[in-house]
Short mmCIF file of C-alpha atoms in Angstrom, two decimals:
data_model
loop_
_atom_site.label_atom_id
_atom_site.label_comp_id
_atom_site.label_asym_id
_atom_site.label_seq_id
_atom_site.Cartn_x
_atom_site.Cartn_y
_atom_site.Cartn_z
CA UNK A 19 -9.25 19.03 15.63
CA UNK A 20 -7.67 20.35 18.56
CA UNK A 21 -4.53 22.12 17.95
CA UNK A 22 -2.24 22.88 20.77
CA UNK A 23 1.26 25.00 20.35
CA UNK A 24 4.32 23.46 23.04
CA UNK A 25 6.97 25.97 23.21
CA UNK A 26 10.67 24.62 23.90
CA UNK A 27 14.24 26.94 24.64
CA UNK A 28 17.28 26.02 22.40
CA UNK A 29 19.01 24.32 25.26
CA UNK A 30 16.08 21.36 25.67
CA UNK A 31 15.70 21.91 29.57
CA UNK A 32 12.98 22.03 31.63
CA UNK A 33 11.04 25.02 31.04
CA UNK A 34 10.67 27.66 34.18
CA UNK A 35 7.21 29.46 34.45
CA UNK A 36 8.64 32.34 33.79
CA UNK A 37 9.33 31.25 30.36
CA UNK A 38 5.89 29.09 30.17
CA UNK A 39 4.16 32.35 30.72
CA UNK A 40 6.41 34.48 28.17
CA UNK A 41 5.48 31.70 25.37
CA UNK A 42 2.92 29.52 26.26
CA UNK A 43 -0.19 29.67 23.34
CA UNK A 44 -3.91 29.62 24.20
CA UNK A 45 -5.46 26.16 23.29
CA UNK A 46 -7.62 26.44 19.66
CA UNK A 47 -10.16 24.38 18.70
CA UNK A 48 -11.36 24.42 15.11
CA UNK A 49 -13.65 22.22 12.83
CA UNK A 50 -11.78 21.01 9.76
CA UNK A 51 -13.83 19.07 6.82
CA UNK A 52 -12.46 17.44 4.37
CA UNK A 53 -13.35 16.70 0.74
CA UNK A 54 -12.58 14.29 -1.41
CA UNK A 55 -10.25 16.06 -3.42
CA UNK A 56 -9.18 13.15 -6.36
CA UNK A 57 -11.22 11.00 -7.97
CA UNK A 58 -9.99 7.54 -8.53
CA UNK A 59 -9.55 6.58 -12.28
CA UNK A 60 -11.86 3.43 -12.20
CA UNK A 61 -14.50 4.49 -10.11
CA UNK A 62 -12.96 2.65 -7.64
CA UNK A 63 -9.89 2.39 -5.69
CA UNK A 64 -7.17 1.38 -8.39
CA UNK A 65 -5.01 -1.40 -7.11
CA UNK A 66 -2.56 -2.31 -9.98
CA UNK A 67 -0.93 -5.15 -7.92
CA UNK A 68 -0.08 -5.90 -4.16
CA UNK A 69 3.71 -5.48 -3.08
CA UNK A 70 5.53 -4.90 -0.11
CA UNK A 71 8.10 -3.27 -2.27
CA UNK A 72 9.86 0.28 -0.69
CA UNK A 73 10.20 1.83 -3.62
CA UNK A 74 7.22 3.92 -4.87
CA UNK A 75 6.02 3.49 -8.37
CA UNK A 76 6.36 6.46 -11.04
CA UNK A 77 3.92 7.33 -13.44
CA UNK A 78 3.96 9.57 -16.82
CA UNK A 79 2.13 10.32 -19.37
CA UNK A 80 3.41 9.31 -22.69
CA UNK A 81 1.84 8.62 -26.36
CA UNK A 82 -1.10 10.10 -25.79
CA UNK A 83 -1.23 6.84 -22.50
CA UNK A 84 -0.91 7.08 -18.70
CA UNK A 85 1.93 5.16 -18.05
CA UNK A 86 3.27 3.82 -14.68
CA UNK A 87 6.14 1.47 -13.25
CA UNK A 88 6.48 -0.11 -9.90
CA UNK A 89 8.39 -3.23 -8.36
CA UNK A 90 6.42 -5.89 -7.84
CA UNK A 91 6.06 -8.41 -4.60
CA UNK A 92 8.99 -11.04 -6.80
CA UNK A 93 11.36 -7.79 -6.94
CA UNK A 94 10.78 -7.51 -10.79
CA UNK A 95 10.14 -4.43 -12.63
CA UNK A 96 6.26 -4.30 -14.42
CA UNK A 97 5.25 -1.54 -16.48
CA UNK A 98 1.52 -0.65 -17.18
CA UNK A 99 -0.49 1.29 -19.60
CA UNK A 100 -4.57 2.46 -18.90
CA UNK A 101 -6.54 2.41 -21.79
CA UNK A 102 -10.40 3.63 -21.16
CA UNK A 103 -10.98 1.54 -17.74
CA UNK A 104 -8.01 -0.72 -18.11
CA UNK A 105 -4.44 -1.47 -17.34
CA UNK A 106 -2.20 -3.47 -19.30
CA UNK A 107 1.27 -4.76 -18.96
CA UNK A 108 3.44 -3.70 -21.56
CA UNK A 109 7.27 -3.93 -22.52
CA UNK A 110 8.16 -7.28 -20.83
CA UNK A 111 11.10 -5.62 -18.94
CA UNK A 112 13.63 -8.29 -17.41
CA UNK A 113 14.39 -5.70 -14.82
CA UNK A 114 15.30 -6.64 -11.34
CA UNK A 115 17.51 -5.30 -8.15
CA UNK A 116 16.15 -1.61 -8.56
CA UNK A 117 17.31 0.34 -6.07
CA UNK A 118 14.71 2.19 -3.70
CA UNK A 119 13.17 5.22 -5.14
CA UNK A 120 15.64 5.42 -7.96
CA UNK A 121 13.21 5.17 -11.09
CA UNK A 122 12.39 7.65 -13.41
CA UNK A 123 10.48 7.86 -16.73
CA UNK A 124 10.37 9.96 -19.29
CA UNK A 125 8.68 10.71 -22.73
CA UNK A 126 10.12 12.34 -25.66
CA UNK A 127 8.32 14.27 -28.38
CA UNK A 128 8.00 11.59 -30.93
CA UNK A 129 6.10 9.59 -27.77
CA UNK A 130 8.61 7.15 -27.23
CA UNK A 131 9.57 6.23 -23.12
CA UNK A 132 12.48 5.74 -21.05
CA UNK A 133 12.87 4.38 -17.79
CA UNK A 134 16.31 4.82 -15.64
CA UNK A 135 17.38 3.30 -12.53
CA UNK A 136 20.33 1.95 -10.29
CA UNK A 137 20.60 -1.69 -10.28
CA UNK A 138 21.59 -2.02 -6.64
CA UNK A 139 23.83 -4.73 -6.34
CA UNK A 140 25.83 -3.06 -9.27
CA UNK A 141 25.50 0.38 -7.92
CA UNK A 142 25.07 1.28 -11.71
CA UNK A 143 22.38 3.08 -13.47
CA UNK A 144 20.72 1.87 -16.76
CA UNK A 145 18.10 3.45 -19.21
CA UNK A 146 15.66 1.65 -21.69
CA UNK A 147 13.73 2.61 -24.18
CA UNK A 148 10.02 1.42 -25.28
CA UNK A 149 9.14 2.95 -28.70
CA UNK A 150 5.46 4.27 -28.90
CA UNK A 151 5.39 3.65 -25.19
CA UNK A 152 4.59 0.20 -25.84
CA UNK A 153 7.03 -1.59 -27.60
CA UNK A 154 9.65 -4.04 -25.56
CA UNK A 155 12.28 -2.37 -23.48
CA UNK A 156 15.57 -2.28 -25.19
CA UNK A 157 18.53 -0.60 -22.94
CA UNK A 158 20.60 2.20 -24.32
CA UNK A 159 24.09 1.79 -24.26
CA UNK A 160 25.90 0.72 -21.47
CA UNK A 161 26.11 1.02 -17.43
CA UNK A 162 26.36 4.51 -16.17
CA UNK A 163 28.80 5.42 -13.92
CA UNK A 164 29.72 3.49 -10.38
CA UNK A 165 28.66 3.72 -6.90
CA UNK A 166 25.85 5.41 -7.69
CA UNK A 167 23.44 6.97 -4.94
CA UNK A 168 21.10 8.85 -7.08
CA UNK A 169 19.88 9.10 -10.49
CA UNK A 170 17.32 11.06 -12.64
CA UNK A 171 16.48 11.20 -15.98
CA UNK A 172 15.17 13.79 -18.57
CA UNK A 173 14.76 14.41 -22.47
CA UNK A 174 17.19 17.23 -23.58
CA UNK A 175 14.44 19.27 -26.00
CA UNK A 176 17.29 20.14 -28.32
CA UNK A 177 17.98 16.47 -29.26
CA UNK A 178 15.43 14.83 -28.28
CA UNK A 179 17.61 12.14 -26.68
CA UNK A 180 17.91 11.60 -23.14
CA UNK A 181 20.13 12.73 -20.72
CA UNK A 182 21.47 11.71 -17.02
CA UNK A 183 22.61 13.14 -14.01
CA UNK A 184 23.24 11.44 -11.40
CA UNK A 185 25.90 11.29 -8.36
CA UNK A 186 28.30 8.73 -8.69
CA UNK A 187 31.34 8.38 -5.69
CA UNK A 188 29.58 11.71 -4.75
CA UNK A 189 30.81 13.48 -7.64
CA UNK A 190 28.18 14.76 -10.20
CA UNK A 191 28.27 13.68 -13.42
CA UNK A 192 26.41 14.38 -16.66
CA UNK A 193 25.48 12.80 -20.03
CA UNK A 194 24.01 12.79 -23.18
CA UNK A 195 22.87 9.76 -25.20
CA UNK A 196 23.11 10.46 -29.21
CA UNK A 197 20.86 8.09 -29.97
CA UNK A 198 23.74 5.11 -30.37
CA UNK A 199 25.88 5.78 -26.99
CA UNK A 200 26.28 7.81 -23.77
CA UNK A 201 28.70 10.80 -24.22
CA UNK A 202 32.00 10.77 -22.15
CA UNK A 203 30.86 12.01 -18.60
CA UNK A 204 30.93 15.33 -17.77
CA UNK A 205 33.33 16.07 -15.10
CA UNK A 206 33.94 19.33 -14.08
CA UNK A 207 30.57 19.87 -11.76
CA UNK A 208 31.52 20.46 -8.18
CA UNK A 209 33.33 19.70 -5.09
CA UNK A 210 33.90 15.93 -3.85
CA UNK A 211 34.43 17.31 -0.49
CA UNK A 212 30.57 18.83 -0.62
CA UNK A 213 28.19 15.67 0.81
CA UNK A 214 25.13 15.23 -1.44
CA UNK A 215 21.50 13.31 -1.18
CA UNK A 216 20.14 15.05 -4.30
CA UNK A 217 20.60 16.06 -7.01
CA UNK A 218 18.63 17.21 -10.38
CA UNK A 219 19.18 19.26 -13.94
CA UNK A 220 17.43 21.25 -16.15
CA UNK A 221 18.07 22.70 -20.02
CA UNK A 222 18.22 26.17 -21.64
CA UNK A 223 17.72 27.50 -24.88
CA UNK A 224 21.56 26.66 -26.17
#
């Protein structure tokens, strides 16, 4: 690989060769190798299912089961499990209009799984449940939230429920699922005026 360093002022413009010979870098050539660094599952490459879908697929590991979830070519959610060589569907999720890059799973301690994401022609974000990480999807509660640009999921190891945080109208908002319904949103987070992309959580010891 040949590996050359360009050197450029702050103001863009032509470069003098006064400056060229200040900053310009010697030309280095060195040989890189590269080794195979993962080894596929199957033995083989492990193609789940073809789709032109933008959003990339999430994976977990869950009830003792590698678990992923991905949007497939008809825009419908499918969720697989690998046991030994093979993957299964699992859940029968009627799950459709996921927004791009906006699912999340997670696994509590008792091995169940959750999946969030923003339906995006609602702009809202839902989570479902799959007991044992295999059983149907079932969705907790209601919507969350409205306009929503960002979501993400996690297990609060307190309650072993799950919790949300996601950016909704650009504020941040918070909550907690008791295991019936979603807690009233937690409000007082931050400044509208700040402009997010991004956003995520985590828990203490309280």
């Amino acid at each position: 690989i040949r590996v050359q360093l360009d050197f450029y002022d702050s103001s863009k413009t032509e470069m003098d060769q006064n400056f060229v010979a200040r900053h310009e870098a010697p030309i280095v050539s060195r040989t890189v190798y590269f080794r195979k660094a993962w080894l596929n599952i199957s033995g083989a490459d492990s193609i789940l299912e073809k789709t032109t879908d933008a959003s990339a697929p999430v994976i977990a590991y869950c009830s003792d089961k590698l678990i992923s979830a991905y949007v497939n070519q008809s825009g419908k959610l499918v969720t697989k499990s690998r046991s030994g060589n093979r993957w299964s569907t699992f859940g029968n999720p009627n799950i459709s209009n996921v927004a791009e890059n906006s699912m999340n799973l997670a696994c509590d301690k008792n091995g169940n799984l959750y999946f969030s994401y923003i339906n995006s022609s609602e702009k809202k974000g839902y989570v479902y449940k799959s007991a044992g990480a295999s059983g149907s999807w079932t969705k907790l509660g209601s919507a969350l939230g409205s306009n929503l640009t960002a979501l993400k999921l996690h297990i609060n190891p307190k309650t072993n429920n799950p919790s949300v945080i996601y950016l909704s109208n650009n504020y941040l908002r918070v909550q907690d699922y008791s295991g019936s319904a979603w807690s009233s949103e937690y409000t007082n987070m931050a400044n509208s005026d700040w402009q997010y992309r991004e956003m995520d959580m985590t828990f203490d010891n309280s």
